[in-house]
XYZ file of N, CA, C and O in Angstrom:
784
model
N 0.815 -1.160 0.038
C 0.001 0.019 -0.081
C 0.913 1.238 0.038
O 1.865 1.310 0.736
N 0.542 2.259 -0.828
C 1.238 3.478 -0.831
C 1.007 4.368 0.404
O 0.022 4.197 1.096
N 2.028 5.124 0.698
C 1.981 5.883 2.043
C 0.781 6.888 2.002
O 0.113 7.023 3.072
N 0.434 7.494 0.841
C -0.718 8.306 0.778
C -1.987 7.555 1.053
O -2.968 8.109 1.747
N -2.128 6.230 0.653
C -3.336 5.502 0.953
C -3.429 5.194 2.452
O -4.507 5.225 2.985
N -2.263 4.949 3.062
C -2.224 4.598 4.504
C -2.675 5.943 5.287
O -3.558 5.777 6.160
N -2.182 7.027 4.879
C -2.625 8.364 5.539
C -4.086 8.547 5.364
O -4.775 8.875 6.326
N -4.640 8.192 4.188
C -6.140 8.349 3.941
C -6.890 7.396 4.887
O -7.973 7.814 5.411
N -6.417 6.170 5.061
C -7.120 5.250 5.888
C -6.999 5.675 7.387
O -8.026 5.577 8.135
N -5.903 6.252 7.774
C -5.816 6.719 9.148
C -6.771 8.033 9.359
O -7.432 8.103 10.382
N -6.825 8.849 8.235
C -7.748 9.898 8.432
C -9.273 9.427 8.576
O -9.993 9.933 9.387
N -9.597 8.376 7.851
C -10.985 7.811 8.020
C -11.137 7.293 9.444
O -12.240 7.427 9.995
N -10.110 6.709 9.952
C -10.179 6.132 11.364
C -10.467 7.345 12.365
O -11.259 7.224 13.239
N -9.712 8.384 12.144
C -9.846 9.565 13.075
C -11.176 10.152 12.940
O -11.943 10.392 13.897
N -11.762 10.247 11.618
C -13.200 10.859 11.408
C -14.151 9.965 12.062
O -15.190 10.494 12.519
N -13.993 8.653 12.176
C -14.922 7.718 12.810
C -14.907 7.807 14.399
O -15.810 7.313 14.945
N -13.922 8.451 14.937
C -13.954 8.687 16.412
C -15.137 9.746 16.761
O -15.215 10.747 16.141
N -15.818 9.426 17.764
C -16.848 10.333 18.319
C -16.295 11.644 18.739
O -15.293 11.625 19.419
N -16.870 12.670 18.341
C -16.489 14.060 18.821
C -15.378 14.708 17.998
O -14.684 15.682 18.444
N -14.943 14.103 16.864
C -13.804 14.635 16.187
C -14.353 15.579 15.085
O -15.467 15.205 14.369
N -13.770 16.718 14.857
C -14.183 17.725 13.819
C -13.139 17.730 12.658
O -12.923 16.808 11.961
N -12.433 18.857 12.603
C -11.440 19.104 11.550
C -10.070 18.251 11.808
O -9.730 18.044 13.023
N -9.500 17.840 10.668
C -8.272 17.096 10.757
C -7.234 17.721 9.845
O -7.606 18.154 8.752
N -5.997 17.818 10.272
C -4.899 18.448 9.503
C -3.679 17.642 9.630
O -3.350 17.242 10.685
N -3.083 17.289 8.479
C -1.793 16.669 8.501
C -0.728 17.741 8.703
O -0.719 18.703 8.035
N 0.005 17.638 9.791
C 1.056 18.677 10.163
C 2.256 18.458 9.333
O 2.747 17.429 9.015
N 2.976 19.642 8.915
C 4.142 19.661 8.104
C 5.348 19.657 9.074
O 5.231 19.720 10.328
N 6.520 19.508 8.493
C 7.692 19.548 9.237
C 7.915 20.940 9.951
O 8.484 20.939 10.983
N 7.490 22.003 9.262
C 7.489 23.302 9.834
C 6.580 23.312 11.160
O 6.989 23.784 12.118
N 5.379 22.884 10.952
C 4.405 22.729 12.143
C 5.115 21.994 13.270
O 5.040 22.430 14.444
N 5.708 20.937 12.886
C 6.419 20.004 13.940
C 7.413 20.820 14.773
O 7.448 20.755 15.978
N 8.225 21.628 14.004
C 9.261 22.446 14.719
C 8.555 23.550 15.635
O 9.123 23.859 16.665
N 7.546 24.213 15.085
C 6.875 25.270 15.830
C 6.269 24.657 17.124
O 6.405 25.288 18.142
N 5.604 23.617 16.974
C 4.997 22.921 18.156
C 6.017 22.430 19.081
O 5.854 22.613 20.393
N 7.140 21.934 18.681
C 8.306 21.527 19.582
C 8.689 22.765 20.403
O 8.909 22.645 21.542
N 8.827 23.914 19.693
C 9.256 25.134 20.556
C 8.160 25.598 21.465
O 8.479 25.955 22.580
N 6.938 25.524 21.016
C 5.810 25.980 21.847
C 5.712 25.075 23.066
O 5.496 25.515 24.252
N 5.943 23.781 22.942
C 5.863 22.782 24.038
C 7.065 23.034 24.983
O 6.885 22.921 26.282
N 8.216 23.431 24.494
C 9.443 23.694 25.349
C 9.031 24.912 26.335
O 9.303 24.847 27.493
N 8.439 25.876 25.714
C 7.995 27.069 26.473
C 6.923 26.708 27.518
O 7.132 27.093 28.654
N 5.996 25.946 27.076
C 4.843 25.553 27.976
C 5.392 24.724 29.121
O 4.898 24.748 30.190
N 6.430 23.771 28.933
C 6.972 23.089 30.039
C 7.525 23.880 31.139
O 7.537 23.511 32.264
N 7.923 25.133 30.817
C 8.498 25.948 31.936
C 7.499 26.796 32.605
O 7.767 27.407 33.628
N 6.256 26.770 32.111
C 5.177 27.495 32.821
C 4.612 26.735 33.987
O 4.598 25.516 33.974
N 4.123 27.445 34.990
C 3.667 26.749 36.080
C 2.245 26.289 35.810
O 1.385 27.131 35.243
N 1.922 25.033 36.159
C 0.679 24.481 35.766
C -0.199 24.230 37.021
O 0.343 23.641 38.032
N -1.396 24.780 37.042
C -2.303 24.657 38.113
C -1.820 25.082 39.444
O -2.165 24.632 40.465
N -0.609 25.900 39.408
C -0.053 26.394 40.567
C 0.696 25.264 41.334
O 1.186 25.533 42.440
N 0.880 24.171 40.693
C 1.491 22.988 41.398
C 2.902 22.722 40.935
O 3.700 22.259 41.738
N 3.199 22.924 39.718
C 4.587 22.614 39.243
C 4.693 22.897 37.805
O 3.896 23.621 37.189
N 5.770 22.335 37.099
C 6.066 22.532 35.710
C 5.644 21.385 34.916
O 5.464 20.262 35.470
N 5.402 21.521 33.648
C 4.953 20.476 32.807
C 6.055 19.644 32.185
O 7.150 20.034 32.054
N 5.637 18.487 31.695
C 6.412 17.588 30.949
C 5.497 16.869 29.958
O 4.948 15.743 30.426
N 5.132 17.317 28.807
C 4.202 16.681 27.892
C 4.879 15.650 27.053
O 5.328 15.776 26.032
N 4.985 14.481 27.805
C 5.757 13.323 27.115
C 4.943 12.860 25.918
O 5.526 12.356 24.977
N 3.597 13.034 25.963
C 2.773 12.668 24.822
C 3.119 13.347 23.601
O 3.339 12.751 22.469
N 3.163 14.658 23.655
C 3.469 15.504 22.463
C 4.863 15.245 21.976
O 5.239 15.021 20.845
N 5.784 15.159 22.957
C 7.185 14.896 22.622
C 7.296 13.528 21.807
O 8.069 13.417 20.868
N 6.495 12.508 22.220
C 6.618 11.191 21.481
C 5.978 11.336 20.171
O 6.541 10.899 19.083
N 4.833 12.026 20.037
C 4.153 12.158 18.715
C 5.011 12.958 17.814
O 5.116 12.571 16.525
N 5.780 13.936 18.263
C 6.568 14.752 17.339
C 7.762 13.909 16.768
O 8.302 14.253 15.733
N 7.945 12.679 17.278
C 9.095 11.794 16.733
C 8.462 10.838 15.689
O 9.139 10.199 14.995
N 7.098 10.811 15.563
C 6.559 9.877 14.629
C 6.627 10.328 13.132
O 6.956 11.528 12.931
N 6.504 9.335 12.184
C 6.658 9.660 10.742
C 5.597 10.690 10.256
O 5.861 11.562 9.491
N 4.332 10.588 10.756
C 3.252 11.328 10.322
C 2.514 11.814 11.542
O 2.257 11.076 12.551
N 2.132 13.086 11.576
C 1.433 13.727 12.658
C 0.140 14.448 12.202
O 0.222 15.227 11.212
N -0.881 14.244 12.899
C -2.184 14.951 12.577
C -2.592 15.742 13.808
O -2.158 15.344 14.934
N -3.233 16.819 13.553
C -3.912 17.562 14.559
C -5.398 17.400 14.184
O -5.781 17.355 12.978
N -6.291 17.301 15.257
C -7.668 17.274 14.951
C -8.393 17.954 16.113
O -7.950 17.901 17.338
N -9.500 18.604 15.723
C -10.300 19.273 16.793
C -11.268 18.114 17.380
O -11.710 17.256 16.706
N -11.628 18.493 18.648
C -12.509 17.692 19.411
C -13.629 18.505 20.010
O -13.408 19.698 20.295
N -14.865 17.949 20.286
C -15.875 18.602 20.956
C -16.070 17.824 22.290
O -15.413 16.866 22.594
N -17.284 18.218 22.911
C -17.516 17.581 24.243
C -17.864 16.019 24.044
O -17.870 15.393 25.014
N -18.177 15.556 22.845
C -18.430 14.207 22.704
C -17.277 13.273 22.522
O -17.308 12.090 22.396
N -16.061 13.912 22.381
C -14.843 13.164 22.306
C -14.503 12.322 23.528
O -14.577 12.880 24.677
N -14.257 11.126 23.347
C -13.939 10.258 24.522
C -12.428 10.130 24.741
O -11.668 9.619 23.820
N -11.984 10.851 25.883
C -10.536 10.790 26.104
C -10.078 9.371 26.332
O -10.838 8.485 26.840
N -8.759 9.082 26.094
C -8.184 7.864 26.284
C -8.328 7.489 27.793
O -8.367 8.367 28.615
N -8.411 6.160 28.193
C -8.457 5.784 29.598
C -7.271 6.454 30.336
O -6.235 6.476 29.728
N -7.551 6.819 31.580
C -6.593 7.561 32.413
C -5.578 6.634 32.954
O -5.630 5.453 32.758
N -4.547 7.184 33.703
C -4.499 8.696 33.905
C -4.008 9.415 32.684
O -3.190 8.930 31.954
N -4.542 10.643 32.550
C -4.058 11.511 31.486
C -3.266 12.683 32.010
O -2.575 13.404 31.182
N -3.230 12.762 33.330
C -2.308 13.713 33.977
C -1.648 12.979 35.202
O -2.339 12.374 35.969
N -0.265 12.938 35.261
C 0.409 12.326 36.419
C 1.304 13.318 37.020
O 2.031 13.964 36.453
N 1.179 13.407 38.363
C 1.947 14.254 39.199
C 3.216 13.492 39.652
O 3.044 12.424 40.304
N 4.414 13.982 39.418
C 5.636 13.252 39.761
C 6.498 14.227 40.684
O 6.453 15.418 40.518
N 7.137 13.581 41.670
C 8.056 14.332 42.530
C 9.293 13.428 42.814
O 8.996 12.296 43.389
N 10.445 13.797 42.551
C 11.625 13.027 42.630
C 11.498 11.604 42.098
O 11.909 10.661 42.578
N 10.844 11.567 40.836
C 10.680 10.373 40.120
C 9.605 9.421 40.576
O 9.465 8.314 40.103
N 8.872 9.776 41.588
C 7.814 9.034 42.073
C 6.361 9.638 41.681
O 6.226 10.863 41.776
N 5.417 8.718 41.463
C 4.060 9.204 41.227
C 3.463 9.640 42.473
O 3.336 8.833 43.542
N 3.006 10.938 42.614
C 2.487 11.473 43.888
C 0.967 11.886 43.629
O 0.324 12.235 44.626
N 0.533 11.712 42.330
C -0.893 12.113 42.141
C -1.269 11.840 40.677
O -0.398 11.540 39.864
N -2.566 11.925 40.382
C -3.023 11.706 38.954
C -4.450 12.208 38.850
O -5.076 12.509 39.837
N -4.930 12.296 37.584
C -6.274 12.642 37.403
C -7.188 11.389 37.533
O -6.683 10.274 37.282
N -8.375 11.545 38.040
C -9.228 10.330 38.301
C -10.601 10.629 37.653
O -11.188 11.614 37.993
N -11.002 9.759 36.649
C -12.253 10.117 35.968
C -13.447 9.323 36.551
O -14.568 9.612 36.352
N -13.158 8.341 37.428
C -14.225 7.507 38.032
C -14.789 8.237 39.265
O -14.046 8.495 40.256
N -16.040 8.666 39.171
C -16.668 9.431 40.317
C -16.663 8.653 41.576
O -16.484 9.278 42.624
N -16.888 7.393 41.495
C -16.969 6.565 42.819
C -15.534 6.532 43.419
O -15.434 6.700 44.648
N -14.584 6.330 42.565
C -13.122 6.348 43.081
C -12.783 7.602 43.678
O -12.098 7.731 44.724
N -13.143 8.711 43.022
C -12.931 10.030 43.477
C -13.616 10.326 44.841
O -12.930 10.806 45.719
N -14.822 9.836 45.047
C -15.447 9.986 46.305
C -14.778 9.168 47.433
O -14.470 9.676 48.488
N -14.289 8.011 47.179
C -13.503 7.180 48.087
C -12.151 7.949 48.432
O -11.767 7.935 49.656
N -11.554 8.555 47.446
C -10.263 9.191 47.683
C -10.357 10.488 48.556
O -9.546 10.880 49.309
N -11.614 11.037 48.401
C -11.892 12.356 49.208
C -11.930 11.974 50.718
O -11.705 12.857 51.516
N -12.308 10.729 51.008
C -12.420 10.367 52.410
C -11.006 10.248 53.178
O -10.959 10.147 54.325
N -9.910 10.158 52.365
C -8.651 9.923 52.978
C -8.080 11.409 53.311
O -7.909 12.190 52.389
N -7.716 11.561 54.625
C -7.319 12.936 55.004
C -5.980 13.385 54.345
O -5.699 14.546 54.287
N -5.117 12.369 53.978
C -3.864 12.849 53.391
C -3.920 13.284 51.912
O -2.955 13.718 51.340
N -5.083 13.012 51.291
C -5.281 13.381 49.864
C -5.743 14.797 49.711
O -6.543 15.293 50.566
N -5.172 15.495 48.713
C -5.699 16.757 48.268
C -6.358 16.596 46.924
O -5.753 16.109 45.985
N -7.646 17.079 46.819
C -8.367 16.896 45.480
C -8.689 18.340 44.899
O -9.245 19.174 45.597
N -8.209 18.502 43.688
C -8.469 19.730 42.977
C -9.158 19.331 41.717
O -8.523 18.811 40.788
N -10.426 19.536 41.634
C -11.177 19.119 40.518
C -11.201 17.568 40.466
O -11.661 16.943 41.403
N -10.538 17.003 39.382
C -10.493 15.535 39.383
C -9.018 15.079 39.471
O -8.673 13.934 39.240
N -8.127 16.099 39.968
C -6.729 15.713 40.157
C -6.563 15.346 41.649
O -6.981 16.166 42.509
N -5.927 14.267 41.857
C -5.711 13.764 43.230
C -4.340 13.756 43.618
O -3.441 13.157 42.946
N -3.896 14.537 44.714
C -2.489 14.456 45.221
C -2.601 13.490 46.371
O -3.323 13.715 47.359
N -1.858 12.394 46.279
C -2.021 11.307 47.216
C -1.543 11.535 48.617
O -1.946 10.965 49.632
N -0.617 12.534 48.779
C -0.099 12.901 50.103
C 0.178 14.356 50.180
O 1.208 14.814 49.443
N -0.594 15.121 50.972
C -0.394 16.521 51.077
C 0.887 16.812 51.711
O 1.488 17.876 51.505
N 1.636 15.892 52.307
C 2.965 16.080 52.898
C 3.954 16.444 51.774
O 4.925 17.068 52.132
N 3.741 15.984 50.540
C 4.625 16.334 49.481
C 4.691 17.842 49.253
O 5.755 18.411 49.078
N 3.588 18.525 49.358
C 3.575 19.964 49.290
C 4.368 20.689 50.284
O 4.969 21.704 50.074
N 4.346 20.215 51.509
C 5.215 20.772 52.632
C 6.635 20.622 52.402
O 7.450 21.399 52.729
N 7.083 19.473 51.725
C 8.477 19.175 51.569
C 9.075 19.944 50.378
O 10.287 20.115 50.352
N 8.281 20.205 49.401
C 8.803 20.690 48.138
C 8.960 22.290 48.168
O 8.299 22.971 48.848
N 9.890 22.700 47.344
C 10.043 24.173 47.079
C 9.531 24.365 45.640
O 10.164 23.789 44.744
N 8.503 25.139 45.462
C 7.866 25.337 44.165
C 8.793 25.775 43.071
O 8.611 25.507 41.894
N 9.839 26.581 43.411
C 10.803 27.066 42.536
C 12.007 26.190 42.212
O 12.322 25.991 41.113
N 12.591 25.669 43.258
C 13.698 24.818 43.153
C 13.455 23.381 42.949
O 14.167 22.558 42.432
N 12.293 22.860 43.508
C 12.044 21.495 43.499
C 10.494 21.284 43.307
O 9.797 20.783 44.106
N 10.084 21.645 42.101
C 8.559 21.635 41.851
C 8.047 20.245 41.556
O 8.870 19.276 41.244
N 6.778 20.040 41.580
C 6.124 18.876 40.977
C 6.327 18.921 39.525
O 6.352 19.982 38.936
N 6.352 17.813 38.905
C 6.363 17.765 37.532
C 4.962 17.053 37.114
O 4.640 16.101 37.563
N 4.285 17.831 36.221
C 2.910 17.455 35.699
C 3.115 16.805 34.312
O 3.559 17.503 33.411
N 3.019 15.518 34.363
C 3.349 14.739 33.088
C 1.963 14.494 32.414
O 1.025 14.003 32.951
N 2.108 14.734 31.105
C 1.018 14.425 30.163
C 1.497 13.234 29.371
O 2.316 13.427 28.453
N 1.084 11.996 29.711
C 1.676 10.801 29.069
C 1.119 10.536 27.694
O 0.074 10.971 27.313
N 1.918 9.917 26.802
C 1.371 9.502 25.542
C 0.401 8.395 25.753
O 0.445 7.620 26.730
N -0.633 8.356 24.908
C -1.667 7.387 24.990
C -1.763 6.530 23.659
O -1.659 7.020 22.665
N -2.017 5.189 23.875
C -2.168 4.418 22.594
C -3.475 4.735 21.873
O -4.394 5.295 22.419
N -3.461 4.361 20.563
C -4.705 4.567 19.748
C -4.941 3.233 18.905
O -4.458 3.099 17.835
N -5.527 2.340 19.646
C -5.714 0.995 18.978
C -6.522 1.000 17.641
O -6.239 0.302 16.673
N -7.445 1.989 17.514
C -8.221 2.098 16.277
C -7.364 2.319 15.052
O -7.488 1.826 14.023
N -6.266 3.201 15.312
C -5.278 3.527 14.233
C -4.267 2.456 14.075
O -3.935 2.125 13.026
N -3.876 1.879 15.210
C -2.726 0.865 15.183
C -3.290 -0.300 14.348
O -2.406 -1.112 13.899
N -4.510 -0.481 14.243
C -5.082 -1.702 13.542
C -5.096 -1.546 12.057
O -5.263 -2.467 11.241
N -4.750 -0.292 11.554
C -4.613 -0.004 10.139
C -3.391 -0.766 9.623
O -2.322 -0.640 10.205
N -3.491 -1.560 8.481
C -2.240 -2.274 8.014
C -1.195 -1.293 7.656
O -1.314 -0.125 7.223
N 0.021 -1.621 8.060
C 1.275 -1.020 7.799
C 1.402 0.345 8.673
O 2.214 1.142 8.367
N 0.601 0.388 9.689
C 0.690 1.477 10.712
C 1.249 0.896 11.954
O 0.841 -0.153 12.391
N 2.164 1.676 12.679
C 2.735 1.242 13.786
C 2.895 2.372 14.803
O 3.082 3.473 14.329
N 2.965 2.162 16.127
C 3.247 3.110 17.131
C 2.115 4.272 17.112
O 2.580 5.473 17.328
N 0.919 4.028 16.740
C -0.095 5.086 16.834
C -0.197 5.599 18.220
O -0.479 4.882 19.198
N -0.019 6.968 18.397
C -0.038 7.538 19.659
C -0.855 8.859 19.690
O -0.700 9.648 18.819
N -1.628 8.967 20.756
C -2.401 10.207 20.984
C -1.722 11.023 21.999
O -1.130 10.478 22.906
N -1.899 12.386 21.854
C -1.328 13.301 22.864
C -2.134 14.556 22.936
O -2.848 15.011 21.955
N -2.254 15.030 24.126
C -3.004 16.255 24.338
C -2.014 17.480 24.431
O -1.204 17.477 25.252
N -2.167 18.426 23.508
C -1.141 19.494 23.433
C -1.406 20.514 24.507
O -2.483 20.643 25.103
N -0.383 21.318 24.837
C -0.403 22.403 25.752
C -1.389 23.607 25.151
O -1.580 23.553 23.958
N -1.793 24.513 25.998
C -2.661 25.536 25.375
C -2.027 26.392 24.212
O -2.720 26.591 23.290
N -0.676 26.665 24.256
C -0.100 27.433 23.140
C -0.205 26.546 21.818
O -0.430 27.010 20.779
N 0.151 25.302 21.959
C 0.023 24.418 20.728
C -1.386 24.237 20.332
O -1.608 24.238 19.093
N -2.333 24.151 21.213
C -3.679 24.023 20.963
C -4.069 25.304 20.111
O -4.696 25.082 19.011
N -3.713 26.427 20.499
C -4.067 27.671 19.748
C -3.474 27.777 18.448
O -4.132 28.092 17.445
N -2.172 27.305 18.324
C -1.490 27.240 17.026
C -2.220 26.334 16.070
O -2.470 26.697 14.883
N -2.661 25.125 16.511
C -3.182 24.250 15.610
C -4.663 24.717 15.165
O -5.032 24.499 14.032
N -5.391 25.253 16.063
C -6.637 25.814 15.700
C -6.465 26.977 14.647
O -7.273 27.028 13.629
N -5.475 27.792 14.883
C -5.188 28.843 13.980
C -4.822 28.263 12.501
O -5.345 28.741 11.568
N -4.017 27.236 12.572
C -3.535 26.606 11.311
C -4.811 26.102 10.571
O -4.830 26.067 9.336
N -5.818 25.650 11.343
C -7.004 25.010 10.733
C -8.113 26.179 10.407
O -9.176 25.861 9.945
N -7.723 27.444 10.755
C -8.639 28.530 10.510
C -9.892 28.607 11.383
O -10.958 29.068 11.029
N -9.592 28.124 12.601
C -10.699 28.001 13.617
C -10.667 29.055 14.715
O -9.561 29.354 15.074
N -11.809 29.426 15.194
C -11.806 30.316 16.417
C -11.812 29.454 17.655
O -12.114 28.250 17.648
N -11.371 30.087 18.730
C -11.282 29.311 20.041
C -12.669 29.268 20.652
O -13.130 30.241 21.274
N -13.403 28.242 20.432
C -14.760 28.106 20.813
C -14.876 27.305 22.116
O -14.138 26.251 22.185
N -15.610 27.700 23.091
C -15.747 26.896 24.379
C -16.151 25.497 24.069
O -17.062 25.324 23.290
N -15.470 24.570 24.610
C -15.753 23.102 24.500
C -15.066 22.478 23.329
O -15.186 21.335 23.102
N -14.279 23.232 22.582
C -13.598 22.695 21.389
C -12.054 22.654 21.791
O -11.545 23.634 22.295
N -11.505 21.414 21.598
C -10.152 21.329 21.923
C -9.412 20.701 20.766
O -9.971 20.592 19.638
N -8.148 20.330 20.957
C -7.338 19.642 20.026
C -6.599 18.497 20.521
O -6.316 18.468 21.736
N -6.402 17.469 19.643
C -5.549 16.368 19.991
C -4.594 16.200 18.939
O -4.788 16.721 17.770
N -3.571 15.551 19.227
C -2.552 15.133 18.180
C -2.416 13.669 18.111
O -2.630 12.967 19.107
N -2.197 13.172 16.928
C -2.057 11.753 16.665
C -0.893 11.475 15.797
O -0.767 12.212 14.770
N -0.027 10.664 16.165
C 1.160 10.396 15.321
C 1.217 8.892 15.063
O 0.735 8.084 15.878
N 1.866 8.437 13.970
C 2.211 7.099 13.716
C 3.393 6.967 12.835
O 3.809 7.881 12.233
N 3.959 5.701 12.923
C 5.134 5.333 12.033
C 4.574 4.351 10.925
O 3.667 3.616 11.196
N 5.258 4.384 9.891
C 5.000 3.451 8.696
C 5.520 2.097 9.011
O 4.907 1.075 8.640
N 6.675 2.002 9.646
C 7.366 0.758 9.741
C 7.976 0.606 11.261
O 8.429 1.654 11.723
N 7.927 -0.497 11.757
C 8.661 -0.677 13.039
C 8.980 -2.196 13.210
O 8.618 -2.986 12.376
N 9.699 -2.514 14.197
C 10.088 -3.906 14.312
C 9.104 -4.787 15.073
O 9.397 -5.910 15.285
N 8.089 -4.292 15.419
C 7.009 -5.047 16.270
C 6.155 -5.927 15.344
O 5.979 -5.732 14.197
N 5.708 -6.999 15.911
C 4.792 -7.959 15.206
C 3.377 -7.564 15.586
O 3.081 -7.428 16.731
N 2.552 -7.308 14.523
C 1.171 -7.050 14.772
C 0.364 -8.328 15.041
O 0.582 -9.307 14.436
C-alpha cells in the first residue's frame, strides 16, 4: 500500500472517532513550531502545582506522520490517567475520571483533591520548594488501537497539546477558540520492528 493510501485510511479512522471535527496533517514546519511551543509551555507553572512535561506530544513529534484534529464535548478521552504528578521520580498524584473512586479518595485525609486531580499525600507540598524542587505534571502518551489496527501502521499515539500548541493548531485550521472545542494530536510510524 502506498503511504498516501495509508494516511487516507488513518484519516478515516480519526473521522470515525466520536467528537472529532477538523483534521490536519502537520508539516515539518508545524512540527518544529509545536516543539518550540511545548518547550516554553513546559517551563510555565501548571495549576499552581509545578512545571509540565508533555511526554505525549514529545513522543508524537518523533512519529513519521502527525495529525492535529479538533474535538468537541463528545470526544472520549483515552483511559486515564491523562495527568500524572511526579516528584523526585515518584508518582504522587493523577487525574481520576471515576466518580466513585474520586469519592473514596476524598475520604482519605492525606489526599488533596483539585477538580479531578488527586494528590495522594499533602505532605509532598510541605516538603517541596515550588521554584527549586517543583512537582512535574506529566501528560503521558496514549495508545490509539483504532489507528494501530490499520495495515502498515505502527506506534499510533495520541497526545493532548499544551494551550499554546492548541491555539497554534486551531489557527492553522482557521478556527476560532470556541468553548468546549479542543485539539488532540495523533502520530504514527509506517514501519517498526514489532509484530502485529
